[in-house]
């Protein structure tokens, strides 16, 4: 399985934006 942390980081970046 691919690391499910990538999408999580993207969501965090969107929140910080």
XYZ file of N, CA and C in Angstrom:
51
model
N 0.838 -1.219 0.000
C 0.000 0.000 0.000
C 0.868 1.261 0.000
N 0.392 2.272 -0.693
C 1.155 3.530 -0.728
C 0.993 4.267 0.595
N 1.953 5.081 0.928
C 1.891 5.823 2.192
C 0.704 6.789 2.188
N -0.270 6.567 3.069
C -1.463 7.412 3.151
C -1.157 8.742 3.834
N 0.107 9.002 4.080
C 0.473 10.251 4.762
C 0.585 11.408 3.762
N 0.824 11.057 2.494
C 0.966 12.101 1.463
C -0.292 12.972 1.373
N -1.472 12.386 1.180
C -2.700 13.179 1.082
C -2.949 13.950 2.365
N -2.543 13.358 3.489
C -2.748 14.020 4.780
C -1.951 15.320 4.821
N -0.710 15.259 4.328
C 0.152 16.452 4.319
C -0.450 17.516 3.399
N -0.963 17.073 2.258
C -1.558 18.022 1.310
C -2.710 18.753 1.974
N -3.505 18.035 2.750
C -4.643 18.663 3.431
C -4.139 19.681 4.442
N -3.074 19.350 5.148
C -2.518 20.269 6.145
C -2.017 21.536 5.455
N -1.360 21.363 4.310
C -0.846 22.513 3.555
C -2.005 23.412 3.139
N -3.100 22.807 2.713
C -4.268 23.579 2.279
C -4.809 24.388 3.452
N -4.812 23.785 4.638
C -5.314 24.492 5.828
C -4.377 25.656 6.170
N -3.074 25.418 6.063
C -2.103 26.470 6.397
C -2.146 27.598 5.374
N -2.515 27.237 4.139
C -2.549 28.264 3.083
C -3.560 29.346 3.461
